[in-house]
Amino acid sequence: MKGRRLGAFLLVAILVLSVAGPSQAAISARHWSRLGLSRMGHHWTPNLDKPLFGRHLDLVPGQTEKRTFYVRNQSGEQARLRVSVNITKAHRSLQRDAFRVAARTRAGWWQHVRHTGSHAVLWRTMARGAVIPVTLRVRIRPRADNSSMDRGLRLQVKVRLSQRIR
Amino acid sequence: MTSNLASVGRVLASARTRAALSLGVVMAVGATGTFAYWTDDAVISGTSFTAGTLDLQVNNGNSYATTTLSMTGMVPGNTSAEVLTIKNNGTVPLKYTMSGGLTGTDAAAYGTAGSLLLTVVLNGTRSGTGNSSTCTGGTTIVAPVALTATPGTAIIGVRRPTTALAATATESLCFQVTLDPNAPSSLQGKTATATFTATGTSDVS
């Protein structure tokens, strides 16, 4: 009877350890960020400490500003990338068709943001170790009239790397 | 019925069944662990974008009326001059053009004769008084040009300055009006008003 109990205990213990095993590995993997960001694609950090376009930028009709940053999948496995643009304080400057905000990766199509709030502009699967450039573009239409003057918006970018569930 | 319940109870009470059930619990926990997934987020702090303001002013105002350039009882060869300050009162660099011409009852007479001549001098200073004041020094940017009876006639047709006028920057223009020494006598006693319009643009290309 004692031997049977011991056997049952060992079986349960082995099962628990086998389930807990990957979790232990995952915990140790958290020592570095799964998501790497870089302005130039050389030095990688978990966050870009400064805004892409600076804290404040004045634009005039016809002016276009672009900035590119790089995302690296450092998770050690395939993952899903999602880049969102959050626009606030737009005061209808987007609806008035004065400001144009868009994002793309490499030479892909520009994904336009036409309303305030958070919008996913890029989502794709990233291979282990893959690097993807993300370019953001902000501009005022060349034909924007004086009513666009002094209008503005605030732009924030959120990058999320998620484990890919098959 | 009772015997069936008793047999179920016996089965549940057996060590083997309990081990299997506990294994199921463990496997259920394991399965839940398999479906959990990780995410890693980064927020790139925000930027405020603002459409710049464009505000071109003359002598610190959007319109400016002056009598300094006026000449009463002028005769051929008389001149008058005044220094005007062009200011970028906006938040973005600008360039500007200027148009102007004559209005009033006798504008056509002066326009046809081409006898009122305008000269614009960058950074020129006014010297002299009354009907003999002139612009001295500086750089002439508009050589003597006859004012027409069409106020929209281009006077500075090419956007200036070459290097855009930065926000809050100013430049000084000296305007000089001359009654052509060869003006016809038919203009005697006639009056016209000169009007100039400076138009700023954010297109600094």
CSV table of C-alpha atoms in Angstrom, one decimal:
chain,number,residue,atom,x,y,z
A,1,MET,CA,0.0,0.0,0.0
A,2,LYS,CA,2.9,2.3,1.0
A,3,GLY,CA,4.7,1.5,-2.3
A,4,ARG,CA,1.5,2.2,-4.3
A,5,ARG,CA,1.1,5.6,-2.6
A,6,LEU,CA,4.7,6.4,-3.2
A,7,GLY,CA,4.3,5.5,-6.9
A,8,ALA,CA,1.2,7.7,-7.2
A,9,PHE,CA,3.0,10.6,-5.6
A,10,LEU,CA,6.0,10.2,-7.9
A,11,LEU,CA,3.7,10.1,-10.9
A,12,VAL,CA,1.9,13.3,-9.8
A,13,ALA,CA,5.2,15.0,-9.0
A,14,ILE,CA,6.7,14.1,-12.4
A,15,LEU,CA,3.6,15.4,-14.1
A,16,VAL,CA,3.6,18.6,-12.1
A,17,LEU,CA,7.3,19.2,-12.9
A,18,SER,CA,6.8,18.5,-16.5
A,19,VAL,CA,4.0,21.1,-16.7
A,20,ALA,CA,5.9,23.5,-14.6
A,21,GLY,CA,9.1,23.1,-16.7
A,22,PRO,CA,8.2,25.4,-19.6
A,23,SER,CA,6.9,28.0,-17.1
A,24,GLN,CA,10.3,28.0,-15.5
A,25,ALA,CA,11.9,28.5,-18.9
A,26,ALA,CA,9.5,31.3,-19.6
A,27,ILE,CA,10.4,33.0,-16.4
A,28,SER,CA,14.0,32.9,-17.2
A,29,ALA,CA,13.3,34.3,-20.6
A,30,ARG,CA,11.8,37.4,-19.1
A,31,HIS,CA,15.2,38.6,-18.1
A,32,TRP,CA,15.4,40.5,-21.4
A,33,SER,CA,12.7,42.2,-23.3
A,34,ARG,CA,11.0,40.2,-26.0
A,35,LEU,CA,10.5,43.4,-28.0
A,36,GLY,CA,13.4,45.4,-29.2
A,37,LEU,CA,13.1,48.9,-30.6
A,38,SER,CA,15.7,51.0,-32.3
A,39,ARG,CA,15.8,54.3,-34.2
A,40,MET,CA,18.6,53.2,-36.6
A,41,GLY,CA,18.4,49.5,-36.4
A,42,HIS,CA,21.7,49.1,-34.6
A,43,HIS,CA,21.2,49.6,-30.9
A,44,TRP,CA,18.2,47.9,-29.3
A,45,THR,CA,16.3,48.9,-26.3
A,46,PRO,CA,12.9,47.9,-24.8
A,47,ASN,CA,11.6,51.5,-25.3
A,48,LEU,CA,12.5,54.6,-27.3
A,49,ASP,CA,13.1,57.1,-24.7
A,50,LYS,CA,12.3,60.1,-26.8
A,51,PRO,CA,9.4,60.9,-29.2
A,52,LEU,CA,10.0,60.0,-32.8
A,53,PHE,CA,9.2,63.5,-34.0
A,54,GLY,CA,10.3,65.4,-31.0
A,55,ARG,CA,7.9,66.8,-28.4
A,56,HIS,CA,6.4,69.4,-30.6
A,57,LEU,CA,6.4,70.1,-34.3
A,58,ASP,CA,4.9,73.0,-36.3
A,59,LEU,CA,3.8,72.0,-39.8
A,60,VAL,CA,2.7,74.1,-42.8
A,61,PRO,CA,0.6,73.0,-45.8
A,62,GLY,CA,2.5,70.8,-48.0
A,63,GLN,CA,5.0,69.8,-45.3
A,64,THR,CA,5.6,66.1,-44.8
A,65,GLU,CA,7.5,64.6,-41.9
A,66,LYS,CA,8.5,61.0,-41.8
A,67,ARG,CA,10.3,59.0,-39.1
A,68,THR,CA,11.3,55.4,-39.1
A,69,PHE,CA,12.0,53.1,-36.2
A,70,TYR,CA,12.8,49.4,-36.1
A,71,VAL,CA,11.2,46.5,-34.3
A,72,ARG,CA,13.0,43.3,-33.5
A,73,ASN,CA,11.5,40.1,-32.3
A,74,GLN,CA,13.7,39.0,-29.5
A,75,SER,CA,11.4,36.4,-28.0
A,76,GLY,CA,13.2,33.5,-29.5
A,77,GLU,CA,10.0,32.3,-31.3
A,78,GLN,CA,7.6,33.4,-33.9
A,79,ALA,CA,5.4,36.2,-32.7
A,80,ARG,CA,2.8,38.7,-33.8
A,81,LEU,CA,3.5,42.3,-34.2
A,82,ARG,CA,0.9,45.0,-33.8
A,83,VAL,CA,1.6,48.7,-34.1
A,84,SER,CA,-1.1,51.1,-33.1
A,85,VAL,CA,-1.3,54.8,-33.5
A,86,ASN,CA,-3.2,56.8,-30.9
A,87,ILE,CA,-4.4,60.2,-31.9
A,88,THR,CA,-5.8,62.6,-29.4
A,89,LYS,CA,-6.5,66.3,-29.1
A,90,ALA,CA,-7.1,66.4,-32.9
A,91,HIS,CA,-10.0,69.0,-32.6
A,92,ARG,CA,-11.4,67.8,-35.9
A,93,SER,CA,-8.1,68.5,-37.7
A,94,LEU,CA,-8.2,65.0,-39.2
A,95,GLN,CA,-11.8,65.2,-40.3
A,96,ARG,CA,-11.3,68.6,-41.8
A,97,ASP,CA,-8.8,66.8,-44.1
A,98,ALA,CA,-6.0,69.0,-43.1
A,99,PHE,CA,-3.7,66.6,-41.3
A,100,ARG,CA,-2.9,63.2,-42.7
A,101,VAL,CA,-1.3,60.5,-40.6
A,102,ALA,CA,-0.2,57.2,-42.0
A,103,ALA,CA,2.1,54.3,-41.3
A,104,ARG,CA,3.7,51.5,-43.3
A,105,THR,CA,6.4,48.9,-43.1
A,106,ARG,CA,9.1,48.8,-45.8
A,107,ALA,CA,7.5,49.6,-49.2
A,108,GLY,CA,4.0,48.5,-48.2
A,109,TRP,CA,0.9,50.5,-48.6
A,110,TRP,CA,0.4,53.5,-46.3
A,111,GLN,CA,-2.2,52.7,-43.7
A,112,HIS,CA,-4.1,56.0,-43.1
A,113,VAL,CA,-5.5,57.1,-39.8
A,114,ARG,CA,-8.6,59.2,-40.3
A,115,HIS,CA,-10.1,59.5,-36.8
A,116,THR,CA,-9.0,60.2,-33.3
A,117,GLY,CA,-8.5,57.3,-30.9
A,118,SER,CA,-6.3,54.2,-31.2
A,119,HIS,CA,-5.9,52.5,-34.6
A,120,ALA,CA,-3.9,49.4,-35.5
A,121,VAL,CA,-1.9,50.4,-38.5
A,122,LEU,CA,0.3,47.4,-38.8
A,123,TRP,CA,-0.1,43.8,-37.8
A,124,ARG,CA,2.0,40.9,-39.0
A,125,THR,CA,3.8,37.8,-38.0
A,126,MET,CA,7.5,38.1,-37.2
A,127,ALA,CA,9.9,35.3,-37.4
A,128,ARG,CA,12.3,34.7,-34.5
A,129,GLY,CA,14.9,37.5,-34.6
A,130,ALA,CA,13.3,39.3,-37.5
A,131,VAL,CA,13.6,43.1,-37.8
A,132,ILE,CA,10.9,45.2,-39.3
A,133,PRO,CA,11.1,48.9,-40.1
A,134,VAL,CA,8.0,51.0,-39.3
A,135,THR,CA,7.7,54.4,-40.9
A,136,LEU,CA,5.2,57.0,-39.7
A,137,ARG,CA,4.2,60.0,-41.8
A,138,VAL,CA,2.5,63.1,-40.7
A,139,ARG,CA,1.6,65.9,-43.2
A,140,ILE,CA,-0.7,68.7,-43.9
A,141,ARG,CA,-2.3,68.7,-47.4
A,142,PRO,CA,-0.8,71.3,-49.7
A,143,ARG,CA,-4.2,72.7,-50.3
A,144,ALA,CA,-5.2,73.0,-46.7
A,145,ASP,CA,-6.5,76.5,-46.2
A,146,ASN,CA,-6.1,79.0,-43.5
A,147,SER,CA,-8.8,77.3,-41.4
A,148,SER,CA,-6.2,74.6,-40.6
A,149,MET,CA,-4.0,77.2,-39.0
A,150,ASP,CA,-3.1,76.6,-35.4
A,151,ARG,CA,-4.9,73.2,-35.4
A,152,GLY,CA,-3.1,70.2,-34.3
A,153,LEU,CA,-3.1,66.7,-32.9
A,154,ARG,CA,-1.1,64.5,-30.5
A,155,LEU,CA,0.3,61.3,-31.7
A,156,GLN,CA,1.5,58.3,-29.7
A,157,VAL,CA,2.7,54.9,-31.0
A,158,LYS,CA,2.2,51.6,-29.2
A,159,VAL,CA,4.0,48.5,-30.3
A,160,ARG,CA,2.9,45.1,-29.1
A,161,LEU,CA,4.6,41.8,-29.6
A,162,SER,CA,2.5,38.8,-28.8
A,163,GLN,CA,3.2,35.1,-28.7
A,164,ARG,CA,1.8,33.4,-31.8
A,165,ILE,CA,-0.9,30.8,-31.0
A,166,ARG,CA,-1.1,28.1,-33.6
B,1,MET,CA,-30.9,1.7,-8.3
B,2,THR,CA,-29.3,1.6,-4.9
B,3,SER,CA,-26.9,-1.0,-6.1
B,4,ASN,CA,-25.9,1.2,-9.0
B,5,LEU,CA,-25.2,4.1,-6.7
B,6,ALA,CA,-23.2,1.9,-4.4
B,7,SER,CA,-21.1,0.6,-7.4
B,8,VAL,CA,-20.5,4.3,-8.5
B,9,GLY,CA,-19.4,5.1,-4.9
B,10,ARG,CA,-17.0,2.2,-4.9
B,11,VAL,CA,-15.5,3.2,-8.2
B,12,LEU,CA,-15.0,6.8,-7.0
B,13,ALA,CA,-13.5,5.6,-3.7
B,14,SER,CA,-10.9,3.5,-5.4
B,15,ALA,CA,-7.3,4.8,-5.3
B,16,ARG,CA,-6.9,4.2,-9.0
B,17,THR,CA,-9.9,6.4,-9.9
B,18,ARG,CA,-8.7,9.1,-7.5
B,19,ALA,CA,-5.3,9.1,-9.1
B,20,ALA,CA,-6.8,9.3,-12.5
B,21,LEU,CA,-9.0,12.3,-11.4
B,22,SER,CA,-6.1,14.1,-9.8
B,23,LEU,CA,-4.2,13.5,-13.0
B,24,GLY,CA,-7.1,15.1,-14.9
B,25,VAL,CA,-6.8,18.1,-12.7
B,26,VAL,CA,-3.1,18.4,-13.3
B,27,MET,CA,-3.6,18.0,-17.0
B,28,ALA,CA,-6.3,20.6,-16.9
B,29,VAL,CA,-3.9,23.0,-15.2
B,30,GLY,CA,-1.3,22.1,-17.8
B,31,ALA,CA,-3.7,22.7,-20.7
B,32,THR,CA,-4.6,26.1,-19.3
B,33,GLY,CA,-0.8,26.9,-19.1
B,34,THR,CA,-0.4,26.0,-22.7
B,35,PHE,CA,-3.0,28.5,-23.8
B,36,ALA,CA,-1.6,31.4,-21.8
B,37,TYR,CA,0.4,33.7,-24.1
B,38,TRP,CA,2.9,36.4,-23.5
B,39,THR,CA,2.8,40.0,-24.8
B,40,ASP,CA,5.4,42.7,-24.7
B,41,ASP,CA,4.4,46.3,-25.1
B,42,ALA,CA,6.3,49.5,-25.8
B,43,VAL,CA,4.9,53.0,-26.0
B,44,ILE,CA,6.7,55.6,-27.9
B,45,SER,CA,5.9,58.8,-26.2
B,46,GLY,CA,3.8,61.3,-28.0
B,47,THR,CA,4.4,64.2,-30.2
B,48,SER,CA,2.2,67.3,-30.6
B,49,PHE,CA,1.7,68.4,-34.1
B,50,THR,CA,0.4,71.9,-34.8
B,51,ALA,CA,-0.3,73.6,-38.0
B,52,GLY,CA,1.8,76.8,-37.8
B,53,THR,CA,0.2,80.2,-37.9
B,54,LEU,CA,1.0,82.6,-40.7
B,55,ASP,CA,0.6,86.2,-39.9
B,56,LEU,CA,2.3,88.9,-42.0
B,57,GLN,CA,2.1,92.4,-40.6
B,58,VAL,CA,3.0,95.8,-41.8
B,59,ASN,CA,4.1,98.2,-39.1
B,60,ASN,CA,2.7,95.7,-36.5
B,61,GLY,CA,-0.8,95.6,-38.1
B,62,ASN,CA,-2.8,93.8,-40.7
B,63,SER,CA,-3.6,97.1,-42.4
B,64,TYR,CA,-1.8,100.3,-42.2
B,65,ALA,CA,-2.9,103.7,-43.6
B,66,THR,CA,-0.3,106.5,-43.9
B,67,THR,CA,-0.1,110.0,-45.0
B,68,THR,CA,3.6,110.1,-44.8
B,69,LEU,CA,3.9,109.1,-48.5
B,70,SER,CA,1.3,111.7,-49.5
B,71,MET,CA,2.3,114.6,-51.5
B,72,THR,CA,0.1,117.7,-51.8
B,73,GLY,CA,0.7,120.1,-54.6
B,74,MET,CA,3.3,117.9,-56.0
B,75,VAL,CA,5.2,118.9,-59.2
B,76,PRO,CA,7.2,116.8,-61.5
B,77,GLY,CA,10.4,115.5,-59.9
B,78,ASN,CA,8.9,115.6,-56.3
B,79,THR,CA,9.4,112.5,-54.2
B,80,SER,CA,8.1,111.2,-50.9
B,81,ALA,CA,9.4,108.3,-48.8
B,82,GLU,CA,8.4,106.2,-45.9
B,83,VAL,CA,10.0,103.2,-44.2
B,84,LEU,CA,7.6,100.3,-43.5
B,85,THR,CA,8.4,97.2,-41.4
B,86,ILE,CA,7.3,93.8,-42.7
B,87,LYS,CA,7.0,91.4,-39.8
B,88,ASN,CA,6.5,87.7,-39.6
B,89,ASN,CA,4.1,87.6,-36.7
B,90,GLY,CA,3.4,83.9,-37.1
B,91,THR,CA,5.1,80.7,-35.9
B,92,VAL,CA,6.5,79.4,-39.1
B,93,PRO,CA,8.9,80.9,-41.7
B,94,LEU,CA,7.3,82.8,-44.6
B,95,LYS,CA,8.0,84.5,-47.8
B,96,TYR,CA,5.9,87.3,-49.3
B,97,THR,CA,5.0,89.0,-52.5
B,98,MET,CA,3.5,92.4,-53.0
B,99,SER,CA,1.1,93.9,-55.3
B,100,GLY,CA,-0.2,97.4,-55.6
B,101,GLY,CA,-1.6,100.2,-57.7
B,102,LEU,CA,-3.7,103.3,-57.8
B,103,THR,CA,-7.3,103.9,-56.9
B,104,GLY,CA,-9.5,106.9,-56.9
B,105,THR,CA,-11.1,109.2,-59.5
B,106,ASP,CA,-7.9,110.0,-61.3
B,107,ALA,CA,-6.2,106.7,-60.9
B,108,ALA,CA,-6.7,105.9,-64.6
B,109,ALA,CA,-5.1,109.3,-65.6
B,110,TYR,CA,-2.0,108.6,-63.6
B,111,GLY,CA,-1.9,105.0,-64.6
B,112,THR,CA,-2.2,105.8,-68.3
B,113,ALA,CA,0.5,108.4,-68.0
B,114,GLY,CA,2.7,106.1,-66.0
B,115,SER,CA,3.9,109.1,-64.1
B,116,LEU,CA,3.9,107.9,-60.5
B,117,LEU,CA,7.0,105.8,-60.0
B,118,LEU,CA,7.6,103.5,-57.1
B,119,THR,CA,10.9,102.4,-55.8
B,120,VAL,CA,11.4,100.0,-52.9
B,121,VAL,CA,14.7,99.8,-51.0
B,122,LEU,CA,15.5,97.1,-48.5
B,123,ASN,CA,16.9,98.6,-45.3
B,124,GLY,CA,16.8,102.0,-46.8
B,125,THR,CA,16.3,105.1,-44.6
B,126,ARG,CA,14.2,108.1,-45.2
B,127,SER,CA,15.9,111.4,-45.6
B,128,GLY,CA,14.6,114.8,-46.3
B,129,THR,CA,11.1,116.0,-45.7
B,130,GLY,CA,7.8,116.7,-47.4
B,131,ASN,CA,7.8,116.5,-51.2
B,132,SER,CA,11.6,116.0,-51.3
B,133,SER,CA,12.0,113.0,-49.0
B,134,THR,CA,13.9,110.1,-50.4
B,135,CYS,CA,15.1,106.6,-49.6
B,136,THR,CA,18.8,106.5,-49.0
B,137,GLY,CA,21.2,103.6,-48.5
B,138,GLY,CA,20.1,100.0,-48.5
B,139,THR,CA,19.5,97.8,-51.5
B,140,THR,CA,17.0,98.6,-54.2
B,141,ILE,CA,14.7,95.6,-54.7
B,142,VAL,CA,12.1,97.3,-56.9
B,143,ALA,CA,13.6,99.7,-59.5
B,144,PRO,CA,11.4,102.6,-60.4
B,145,VAL,CA,8.2,101.1,-61.7
B,146,ALA,CA,5.1,103.0,-62.9
B,147,LEU,CA,2.0,102.4,-60.7
B,148,THR,CA,-1.0,101.3,-62.7
B,149,ALA,CA,-4.7,101.8,-62.1
B,150,THR,CA,-5.0,98.1,-61.3
B,151,PRO,CA,-4.2,97.6,-57.5
B,152,GLY,CA,-3.5,93.9,-58.1
B,153,THR,CA,-0.5,94.6,-60.3
B,154,ALA,CA,2.6,92.6,-59.1
B,155,ILE,CA,5.3,94.8,-57.6
B,156,ILE,CA,7.3,92.2,-55.9
B,157,GLY,CA,6.4,89.2,-58.0
B,158,VAL,CA,9.0,86.7,-56.8
B,159,ARG,CA,8.6,85.6,-53.2
B,160,ARG,CA,11.1,87.1,-50.9
B,161,PRO,CA,13.3,87.1,-49.0
B,162,THR,CA,15.5,84.5,-50.5
B,163,THR,CA,16.0,83.0,-47.1
B,164,ALA,CA,12.6,83.0,-45.6
B,165,LEU,CA,11.6,85.4,-43.0
B,166,ALA,CA,11.8,83.5,-39.7
B,167,ALA,CA,9.0,83.7,-37.1
B,168,THR,CA,9.1,87.1,-35.4
B,169,ALA,CA,11.7,88.4,-37.8
B,170,THR,CA,11.2,91.7,-39.6
B,171,GLU,CA,12.6,93.4,-42.6
B,172,SER,CA,12.6,97.1,-43.4
B,173,LEU,CA,11.4,98.4,-46.7
B,174,CYS,CA,11.7,102.0,-47.7
B,175,PHE,CA,9.0,103.1,-50.2
B,176,GLN,CA,9.7,106.0,-52.4
B,177,VAL,CA,7.1,107.6,-54.8
B,178,THR,CA,8.3,110.0,-57.5
B,179,LEU,CA,6.2,112.1,-59.8
B,180,ASP,CA,8.0,111.6,-63.1
B,181,PRO,CA,10.0,114.7,-64.1
B,182,ASN,CA,8.4,114.2,-67.5
B,183,ALA,CA,4.8,113.9,-66.2
B,184,PRO,CA,2.3,115.5,-68.6
B,185,SER,CA,0.6,118.7,-67.6
B,186,SER,CA,-2.7,117.0,-68.0
B,187,LEU,CA,-2.2,115.5,-64.5
B,188,GLN,CA,-2.3,118.9,-62.8
B,189,GLY,CA,-4.8,119.0,-60.0
B,190,LYS,CA,-5.5,115.3,-60.2
B,191,THR,CA,-5.5,113.0,-57.2
B,192,ALA,CA,-4.9,109.2,-56.8
B,193,THR,CA,-4.4,106.9,-53.9
B,194,ALA,CA,-1.7,104.2,-53.8
B,195,THR,CA,-2.5,100.9,-52.2
B,196,PHE,CA,-0.1,98.1,-51.6
B,197,THR,CA,-0.9,94.5,-50.4
B,198,ALA,CA,1.8,92.2,-49.1
B,199,THR,CA,0.8,88.5,-49.2
B,200,GLY,CA,2.7,86.0,-47.0
B,201,THR,CA,3.0,82.3,-47.8
B,202,SER,CA,4.3,79.3,-45.9
B,203,ASP,CA,5.7,78.0,-49.1
B,204,VAL,CA,9.3,78.9,-48.7
B,205,SER,CA,10.7,76.8,-51.5
